[in-house]
Amino acid sequence: MSVDAETALAHEPPGHKDELRLWLRMLTCTTLIESEIRTRLRRDFDTTLPRFDLMAALDRAPAGLSLGEVSRHMMVSNGNVTGVAARLEAEGLVERRARPGDRRAQLLRLTPKGRREFARQSAAHEGWIAELLAGVTAVERGALFRLLGHAKISVRNALPPEPSA
Amino acid sequence: MSVDAETALAHEPPGHKDELRLWLRMLTCTTLIESEIRTRLRRDFDTTLPRFDLMAALDRAPAGLSLGEVSRHMMVSNGNVTGVAARLEAEGLVERRARPGDRRAQLLRLTPKGRREFARQSAAHEGWIAELLAGVTAVERGALFRLLGHAKISVRNALPPEPSA
DNA sequence: CTGGAATAGTTTAGGCTTCAAGGAATGAGG
DNA sequence: CCTCATTCCTTGAAGCCTAAACTATTCCAG
């Protein structure tokens, strides 16, 4: 898995391919990092990125989050969260509790075991990211962060408006 | 480099929040764009991103590509390509031919219908990307492209070496 | 020539993901 | 009260994705 679509495009006839090439390079970077992280999560912790992400969301919210809140946080569909949460619950890493005063909603929280487990995973994860980005200087990182901020705003502005927020 | 997660952690003082924030922002940008593209591909062409990507790879290789070559281009597993190619073949967009002189390999090629269809899709796709990134100036795009190039190299250097190429 | 390594693809099991349809609970107006 | 829209979540169908095991073929070294 070494060639990427981006380099292949470099010899296309000139045009407005500029944004496209930027997008493909962005995608390549993200895919490279993401699949390496998936591999290591599996190898070292026998877990997956979605599980890790869900636990990360809960770790930042000690009071718990509803499934819907998790879904918005992770930018995935709500039906998706149902399944991932069910598996984490089966492993004893997450627990559900009824939300007082609303019998529709449930609060998801890390169990003590889940909190311990996530602490180990997130420490390793942070190290992995630093390792993968070690070749980018602090100055470059700052510039990238800022420019990606602009890109994020650009995309959000071009997106269809959300049902409030 | 093959240190287990625990040991690696012991040697690495915390302080990599910086890289982590950059990574999360990169991931957010990519996810936003990618899910919008998926939505539009479905809405306007009743297709998916993997199908589109596979056809894009074939479009750049008029002589055809083996399944393995497609797999490397798309940076996905070979088993995956089997399935996506099968669906595209069932829709008459792609055809398989034996590769002369090697009975293991098969060449995948766009059919005329597939080529027409992809031309429509890729024109729209290019417009969508330009639209989403319209808020990023040409100068910023250039800087982003260059910096992401550095990031890509950094990641590749940190990755376990591949079985040649 | 022959045995073993490498290569090309497929299959299988398990998990992720979306969309769409639907059930249950809530809340607001009449 | 009712009723109806809304919210929260689950389910089901279909597709994407990986790792690992497997088949078939090719290549190579002896």
Short mmCIF file of C-alpha atoms (C1' of nucleotides) in Angstrom, two decimals:
data_model
loop_
_atom_site.label_atom_id
_atom_site.label_comp_id
_atom_site.label_asym_id
_atom_site.label_seq_id
_atom_site.Cartn_x
_atom_site.Cartn_y
_atom_site.Cartn_z
CA MET A 1 0.00 0.00 0.00
CA SER A 2 2.45 2.65 -1.04
CA VAL A 3 1.41 4.61 -4.09
CA ASP A 4 -1.12 7.32 -3.52
CA ALA A 5 -3.58 8.94 -5.82
CA GLU A 6 -2.08 12.33 -5.35
CA THR A 7 1.26 11.79 -7.02
CA ALA A 8 -0.43 10.07 -9.91
CA LEU A 9 -2.40 13.20 -10.59
CA ALA A 10 0.64 15.42 -10.83
CA HIS A 11 0.90 15.11 -14.59
CA GLU A 12 -2.67 15.92 -15.49
CA PRO A 13 -3.34 18.64 -18.02
CA PRO A 14 -3.31 22.06 -16.35
CA GLY A 15 -6.59 23.39 -15.10
CA HIS A 16 -8.28 24.04 -11.80
CA LYS A 17 -6.81 20.91 -10.27
CA ASP A 18 -5.20 22.96 -7.57
CA GLU A 19 -7.78 22.47 -4.87
CA LEU A 20 -8.10 18.85 -5.87
CA ARG A 21 -4.43 18.17 -5.39
CA LEU A 22 -4.50 19.85 -2.01
CA TRP A 23 -7.46 17.73 -1.02
CA LEU A 24 -5.82 14.51 -2.15
CA ARG A 25 -2.65 15.30 -0.27
CA MET A 26 -4.63 16.10 2.86
CA LEU A 27 -6.48 12.83 2.48
CA THR A 28 -3.27 10.90 1.98
CA CYS A 29 -1.71 12.34 5.13
CA THR A 30 -4.77 11.59 7.18
CA THR A 31 -5.16 8.09 5.81
CA LEU A 32 -1.52 7.24 6.47
CA ILE A 33 -1.69 8.36 10.08
CA GLU A 34 -5.12 6.93 10.71
CA SER A 35 -4.39 3.47 9.42
CA GLU A 36 -1.17 3.31 11.41
CA ILE A 37 -3.06 4.30 14.54
CA ARG A 38 -5.69 1.64 13.84
CA THR A 39 -2.98 -0.96 13.43
CA ARG A 40 -1.29 -0.05 16.69
CA LEU A 41 -4.52 0.15 18.67
CA ARG A 42 -5.28 -3.36 17.54
CA ARG A 43 -1.76 -4.64 18.08
CA ASP A 44 -1.13 -3.13 21.52
CA PHE A 45 -4.59 -2.87 23.03
CA ASP A 46 -6.79 -5.13 20.96
CA THR A 47 -9.21 -2.29 20.35
CA THR A 48 -10.36 -0.09 17.47
CA LEU A 49 -10.36 3.59 16.63
CA PRO A 50 -14.11 4.05 17.03
CA ARG A 51 -13.98 2.47 20.48
CA PHE A 52 -11.03 4.68 21.38
CA ASP A 53 -12.80 7.80 20.12
CA LEU A 54 -15.94 7.03 22.04
CA MET A 55 -13.98 6.49 25.23
CA ALA A 56 -12.08 9.72 24.60
CA ALA A 57 -15.36 11.61 24.40
CA LEU A 58 -16.54 10.08 27.67
CA ASP A 59 -13.21 10.71 29.34
CA ARG A 60 -13.66 14.42 28.79
CA ALA A 61 -17.14 14.36 30.28
CA PRO A 62 -16.99 12.78 33.74
CA ALA A 63 -20.70 13.42 34.25
CA GLY A 64 -21.49 11.28 31.22
CA LEU A 65 -22.92 11.92 27.78
CA SER A 66 -26.09 10.81 26.07
CA LEU A 67 -25.75 8.67 22.96
CA GLY A 68 -26.84 11.62 20.87
CA GLU A 69 -24.17 13.86 22.35
CA VAL A 70 -21.54 11.23 21.64
CA SER A 71 -22.83 10.91 18.10
CA ARG A 72 -22.47 14.64 17.49
CA HIS A 73 -19.08 14.69 19.12
CA MET A 74 -17.78 11.88 16.94
CA MET A 75 -19.49 13.17 13.82
CA VAL A 76 -21.08 9.81 13.10
CA SER A 77 -24.68 8.67 12.85
CA ASN A 78 -26.62 7.86 15.98
CA GLY A 79 -27.31 4.33 14.87
CA ASN A 80 -23.58 3.85 14.76
CA VAL A 81 -23.05 4.87 18.37
CA THR A 82 -25.60 2.30 19.51
CA GLY A 83 -23.43 -0.53 18.26
CA VAL A 84 -20.05 0.72 19.40
CA ALA A 85 -21.43 1.55 22.85
CA ALA A 86 -22.98 -1.90 23.10
CA ARG A 87 -19.62 -3.55 22.48
CA LEU A 88 -17.84 -1.33 24.99
CA GLU A 89 -20.55 -2.07 27.51
CA ALA A 90 -20.17 -5.79 26.92
CA GLU A 91 -16.47 -5.43 27.67
CA GLY A 92 -17.21 -3.63 30.91
CA LEU A 93 -15.53 -0.41 29.82
CA VAL A 94 -18.64 1.73 29.65
CA GLU A 95 -21.91 1.76 31.53
CA ARG A 96 -25.36 3.15 30.77
CA ARG A 97 -27.54 4.88 33.30
CA ALA A 98 -30.98 6.33 32.91
CA ARG A 99 -31.04 10.09 32.76
CA PRO A 100 -33.15 11.42 35.59
CA GLY A 101 -36.28 13.08 34.30
CA ASP A 102 -36.10 11.76 30.75
CA ARG A 103 -36.80 8.12 30.16
CA ARG A 104 -35.81 8.33 26.50
CA ALA A 105 -32.23 9.33 27.10
CA GLN A 106 -29.41 7.32 28.64
CA LEU A 107 -26.14 8.56 30.03
CA LEU A 108 -22.99 6.80 28.96
CA ARG A 109 -20.04 6.83 31.36
CA LEU A 110 -16.67 5.17 31.63
CA THR A 111 -16.47 2.50 34.31
CA PRO A 112 -13.41 2.61 36.59
CA LYS A 113 -11.95 -0.16 34.46
CA GLY A 114 -12.71 1.84 31.34
CA ARG A 115 -11.05 4.90 32.80
CA ARG A 116 -7.90 2.97 33.66
CA GLU A 117 -7.83 1.33 30.27
CA PHE A 118 -8.33 4.60 28.43
CA ALA A 119 -5.54 6.24 30.40
CA ARG A 120 -3.09 3.66 29.11
CA GLN A 121 -4.38 3.87 25.57
CA SER A 122 -4.43 7.62 25.33
CA ALA A 123 -0.89 7.97 26.66
CA ALA A 124 0.34 5.59 23.99
CA HIS A 125 -1.79 7.31 21.35
CA GLU A 126 -0.35 10.69 22.15
CA GLY A 127 3.14 9.28 21.82
CA TRP A 128 2.36 7.69 18.49
CA ILE A 129 1.09 10.93 17.02
CA ALA A 130 4.15 12.78 18.25
CA GLU A 131 6.34 10.09 16.76
CA LEU A 132 4.63 10.21 13.38
CA LEU A 133 4.82 14.00 13.24
CA ALA A 134 8.34 14.22 14.62
CA GLY A 135 9.65 15.33 11.23
CA VAL A 136 7.50 18.46 11.26
CA THR A 137 9.05 21.36 13.15
CA ALA A 138 7.19 23.28 15.81
CA VAL A 139 7.01 26.30 13.53
CA GLU A 140 5.56 24.23 10.70
CA ARG A 141 3.09 22.66 13.05
CA GLY A 142 1.92 26.08 14.11
CA ALA A 143 1.48 27.17 10.52
CA LEU A 144 -0.33 23.97 9.62
CA PHE A 145 -2.66 24.32 12.57
CA ARG A 146 -3.54 27.87 11.61
CA LEU A 147 -4.04 27.11 7.91
CA LEU A 148 -6.14 24.06 8.64
CA GLY A 149 -8.24 26.31 10.82
CA HIS A 150 -8.95 28.45 7.78
CA ALA A 151 -9.76 25.38 5.73
CA LYS A 152 -12.15 24.16 8.40
CA ILE A 153 -13.99 27.46 8.39
CA SER A 154 -14.12 27.46 4.61
CA VAL A 155 -15.67 24.02 4.54
CA ARG A 156 -18.18 24.76 7.28
CA ASN A 157 -19.29 27.89 5.48
CA ALA A 158 -19.83 25.94 2.28
CA LEU A 159 -21.80 23.24 4.04
CA PRO A 160 -25.59 23.22 4.14
CA PRO A 161 -26.70 24.87 7.37
CA GLU A 162 -27.30 22.47 10.24
CA PRO A 163 -30.63 22.13 12.04
CA SER A 164 -29.58 24.79 14.54
CA ALA A 165 -27.01 23.99 17.19
CA MET B 1 11.12 1.30 17.63
CA SER B 2 9.48 -1.93 18.65
CA VAL B 3 9.23 -0.92 22.26
CA ASP B 4 5.94 -1.86 23.83
CA ALA B 5 3.53 0.88 24.76
CA GLU B 6 4.27 0.87 28.46
CA THR B 7 8.01 1.24 28.15
CA ALA B 8 7.70 3.89 25.49
CA LEU B 9 5.48 5.81 27.83
CA ALA B 10 7.99 5.69 30.65
CA HIS B 11 10.62 7.32 28.47
CA GLU B 12 8.43 10.01 27.05
CA PRO B 13 7.66 12.93 29.25
CA PRO B 14 4.26 14.39 28.46
CA GLY B 15 4.29 17.43 26.27
CA HIS B 16 2.98 16.24 22.94
CA LYS B 17 -0.39 17.94 23.21
CA ASP B 18 0.71 20.11 20.39
CA GLU B 19 1.03 17.36 17.84
CA LEU B 20 -2.20 15.88 19.10
CA ARG B 21 -4.13 19.07 18.53
CA LEU B 22 -2.73 19.37 15.05
CA TRP B 23 -3.71 15.80 14.29
CA LEU B 24 -7.23 16.28 15.58
CA ARG B 25 -7.70 19.39 13.50
CA MET B 26 -6.38 17.64 10.42
CA LEU B 27 -8.77 14.80 11.05
CA THR B 28 -11.71 17.14 11.52
CA CYS B 29 -11.03 18.91 8.23
CA THR B 30 -10.73 15.66 6.35
CA THR B 31 -13.81 14.15 7.93
CA LEU B 32 -15.92 17.22 7.17
CA ILE B 33 -14.95 17.23 3.52
CA GLU B 34 -15.10 13.50 3.08
CA SER B 35 -18.54 13.02 4.53
CA GLU B 36 -19.91 15.87 2.43
CA ILE B 37 -18.43 14.27 -0.68
CA ARG B 38 -19.95 10.92 0.27
CA THR B 39 -23.33 12.54 0.73
CA ARG B 40 -23.21 14.26 -2.64
CA LEU B 41 -21.96 11.20 -4.50
CA ARG B 42 -24.91 9.30 -3.14
CA ARG B 43 -27.38 12.10 -3.74
CA ASP B 44 -26.33 13.03 -7.27
CA PHE B 45 -24.93 9.80 -8.68
CA ASP B 46 -26.16 7.07 -6.40
CA THR B 47 -22.63 5.86 -5.86
CA THR B 48 -20.06 5.71 -3.09
CA LEU B 49 -16.60 7.08 -2.44
CA PRO B 50 -14.81 3.71 -2.73
CA ARG B 51 -16.48 3.08 -6.08
CA PHE B 52 -15.52 6.57 -7.22
CA ASP B 53 -11.93 6.10 -6.07
CA LEU B 54 -11.60 2.79 -7.83
CA MET B 55 -12.93 4.24 -11.05
CA ALA B 56 -10.57 7.19 -10.68
CA ALA B 57 -7.64 4.82 -10.47
CA LEU B 58 -8.77 3.00 -13.59
CA ASP B 59 -9.45 6.24 -15.44
CA ARG B 60 -5.80 7.17 -15.10
CA ALA B 61 -4.69 3.80 -16.46
CA PRO B 62 -6.36 3.20 -19.82
CA ALA B 63 -4.45 -0.05 -20.23
CA GLY B 64 -6.02 -1.38 -17.06
CA LEU B 65 -4.77 -2.28 -13.61
CA SER B 66 -4.59 -5.53 -11.73
CA LEU B 67 -6.57 -5.81 -8.52
CA GLY B 68 -3.36 -5.62 -6.55
CA GLU B 69 -2.31 -2.42 -8.25
CA VAL B 70 -5.68 -0.89 -7.51
CA SER B 71 -5.34 -1.99 -3.92
CA ARG B 72 -1.99 -0.21 -3.58
CA HIS B 73 -3.29 2.95 -5.27
CA MET B 74 -6.28 3.14 -2.98
CA MET B 75 -4.29 2.18 0.10
CA VAL B 76 -6.81 -0.48 1.06
CA SER B 77 -6.55 -4.22 1.51
CA ASN B 78 -6.71 -6.51 -1.49
CA GLY B 79 -9.71 -8.37 -0.15
CA ASN B 80 -11.52 -5.08 -0.15
CA VAL B 81 -10.90 -4.42 -3.81
CA THR B 82 -12.40 -7.79 -4.69
CA GLY B 83 -15.76 -6.70 -3.35
CA VAL B 84 -15.88 -3.17 -4.71
CA ALA B 85 -14.75 -4.34 -8.14
CA ALA B 86 -17.41 -7.03 -8.13
CA ARG B 87 -20.12 -4.45 -7.53
CA LEU B 88 -18.81 -2.15 -10.23
CA GLU B 89 -18.64 -5.08 -12.61
CA ALA B 90 -22.21 -6.03 -11.80
CA GLU B 91 -23.23 -2.49 -12.70
CA GLY B 92 -21.41 -2.72 -16.02
CA LEU B 93 -18.98 0.07 -15.17
CA VAL B 94 -15.86 -2.05 -15.01
CA GLU B 95 -14.71 -5.21 -16.77
CA ARG B 96 -12.16 -7.88 -15.99
CA ARG B 97 -9.85 -9.43 -18.52
CA ALA B 98 -7.21 -12.07 -18.07
CA ARG B 99 -3.69 -10.74 -18.15
CA PRO B 100 -1.78 -12.36 -20.99
CA GLY B 101 0.98 -14.56 -19.69
CA ASP B 102 -0.15 -14.70 -16.08
CA ARG B 103 -3.18 -16.71 -15.23
CA ARG B 104 -3.21 -15.45 -11.65
CA ALA B 105 -3.70 -11.81 -12.47
CA GLN B 106 -6.67 -10.03 -13.98
CA LEU B 107 -6.80 -6.61 -15.55
CA LEU B 108 -9.54 -4.25 -14.47
CA ARG B 109 -10.70 -1.64 -16.97
CA LEU B 110 -13.46 0.89 -17.26
CA THR B 111 -16.11 -0.01 -19.78
CA PRO B 112 -17.21 2.75 -22.17
CA LYS B 113 -20.23 3.23 -19.96
CA GLY B 114 -17.95 3.41 -16.93
CA ARG B 115 -15.77 5.98 -18.62
CA ARG B 116 -18.74 8.18 -19.49
CA GLU B 117 -20.14 7.85 -16.02
CA PHE B 118 -16.85 8.65 -14.35
CA ALA B 119 -16.36 11.73 -16.52
CA ARG B 120 -19.61 13.15 -15.18
CA GLN B 121 -18.80 12.24 -11.61
CA SER B 122 -15.28 13.53 -11.58
CA ALA B 123 -16.26 16.88 -13.07
CA ALA B 124 -18.80 17.34 -10.30
CA HIS B 125 -16.36 16.11 -7.70
CA GLU B 126 -13.72 18.59 -8.75
CA GLY B 127 -16.25 21.38 -8.49
CA TRP B 128 -17.33 20.29 -5.03
CA ILE B 129 -13.79 20.32 -3.71
CA ALA B 130 -13.16 23.76 -5.17
CA GLU B 131 -16.41 24.95 -3.62
CA LEU B 132 -15.57 23.60 -0.18
CA LEU B 133 -12.08 25.10 -0.25
CA ALA B 134 -13.16 28.39 -1.78
CA GLY B 135 -12.49 30.20 1.47
CA VAL B 136 -8.80 29.31 1.36
CA THR B 137 -6.71 31.66 -0.74
CA ALA B 138 -4.34 30.43 -3.42
CA VAL B 139 -1.38 31.46 -1.29
CA GLU B 140 -2.69 29.57 1.69
CA ARG B 141 -3.37 26.56 -0.48
CA GLY B 142 0.20 26.60 -1.68
CA ALA B 143 1.52 26.79 1.86
CA LEU B 144 -0.79 24.02 3.02
CA PHE B 145 0.22 21.80 0.15
CA ARG B 146 3.88 22.28 0.94
CA LEU B 147 3.50 21.76 4.69
CA LEU B 148 1.35 18.69 4.23
CA GLY B 149 4.12 17.39 2.00
CA HIS B 150 6.49 17.65 4.94
CA ALA B 151 4.00 15.93 7.19
CA LYS B 152 3.60 13.14 4.67
CA ILE B 153 7.33 12.57 4.57
CA SER B 154 7.53 12.65 8.34
CA VAL B 155 4.86 10.01 8.66
CA ARG B 156 6.33 7.77 5.98
CA ASN B 157 9.72 7.94 7.64
CA ALA B 158 8.23 6.93 10.97
CA LEU B 159 6.32 4.04 9.43
CA PRO B 160 7.66 0.50 9.43
CA PRO B 161 9.47 -0.09 6.14
CA GLU B 162 7.40 -1.68 3.42
CA PRO B 163 8.37 -4.83 1.54
CA SER B 164 10.07 -2.75 -1.14
CA ALA B 165 7.98 -1.44 -4.04
"C1'" DC C 1 13.02 -30.91 -13.31
"C1'" DT C 2 11.48 -30.04 -8.60
"C1'" DG C 3 10.42 -28.20 -4.08
"C1'" DG C 4 9.68 -24.18 -1.77
"C1'" DA C 5 9.00 -19.19 -1.63
"C1'" DA C 6 6.53 -15.50 -3.46
"C1'" DT C 7 2.57 -13.45 -5.82
"C1'" DA C 8 -2.54 -12.70 -7.19
"C1'" DG C 9 -7.04 -13.13 -5.74
"C1'" DT C 10 -10.87 -14.92 -3.01
"C1'" DT C 11 -13.17 -16.03 1.10
"C1'" DT C 12 -14.59 -15.65 5.90
"C1'" DA C 13 -15.46 -13.62 10.35
"C1'" DG C 14 -15.99 -9.63 12.69
"C1'" DG C 15 -16.58 -4.89 13.07
"C1'" DC C 16 -17.76 -0.07 11.34
"C1'" DT C 17 -20.92 3.00 8.85
"C1'" DT C 18 -24.96 5.04 6.75
"C1'" DC C 19 -29.76 5.64 5.71
"C1'" DA C 20 -34.34 4.76 6.49
"C1'" DA C 21 -38.03 3.04 9.23
"C1'" DG C 22 -39.92 2.66 13.55
"C1'" DG C 23 -40.94 2.55 18.83
"C1'" DA C 24 -41.03 5.09 23.06
"C1'" DA C 25 -41.13 9.24 25.67
"C1'" DT C 26 -41.56 14.25 25.88
"C1'" DG C 27 -43.60 18.71 25.23
"C1'" DA C 28 -46.63 22.32 23.43
"C1'" DG C 29 -51.22 23.88 21.74
"C1'" DG C 30 -55.85 23.46 21.61
"C1'" DC D 1 -56.98 15.92 28.57
"C1'" DC D 2 -55.66 15.03 23.37
"C1'" DT D 3 -53.00 15.22 19.54
"C1'" DC D 4 -49.20 15.91 17.01
"C1'" DA D 5 -44.47 17.21 16.23
"C1'" DT D 6 -40.09 16.43 18.19
"C1'" DT D 7 -36.44 14.05 20.43
"C1'" DC D 8 -33.80 9.83 21.73
"C1'" DC D 9 -32.61 5.66 20.55
"C1'" DT D 10 -32.78 0.99 18.18
"C1'" DT D 11 -33.18 -2.02 14.31
"C1'" DG D 12 -32.42 -3.77 9.59
"C1'" DA D 13 -30.48 -3.78 5.08
"C1'" DA D 14 -26.62 -2.83 2.45
"C1'" DG D 15 -22.05 -1.71 1.82
"C1'" DC D 16 -17.15 -0.85 3.28
"C1'" DC D 17 -12.99 -2.55 5.59
"C1'" DT D 18 -9.39 -5.48 7.75
"C1'" DA D 19 -6.76 -9.52 9.04
"C1'" DA D 20 -6.05 -14.09 8.31
"C1'" DA D 21 -6.58 -18.35 6.03
"C1'" DC D 22 -6.81 -20.42 1.68
"C1'" DT D 23 -6.27 -21.66 -3.59
"C1'" DA D 24 -3.94 -21.23 -7.73
"C1'" DT D 25 -0.14 -19.84 -10.25
"C1'" DT D 26 4.50 -18.35 -11.09
"C1'" DC D 27 9.33 -17.96 -10.08
"C1'" DC D 28 13.71 -19.53 -8.62
"C1'" DA D 29 17.48 -22.16 -6.82
"C1'" DG D 30 19.52 -26.31 -6.78
#
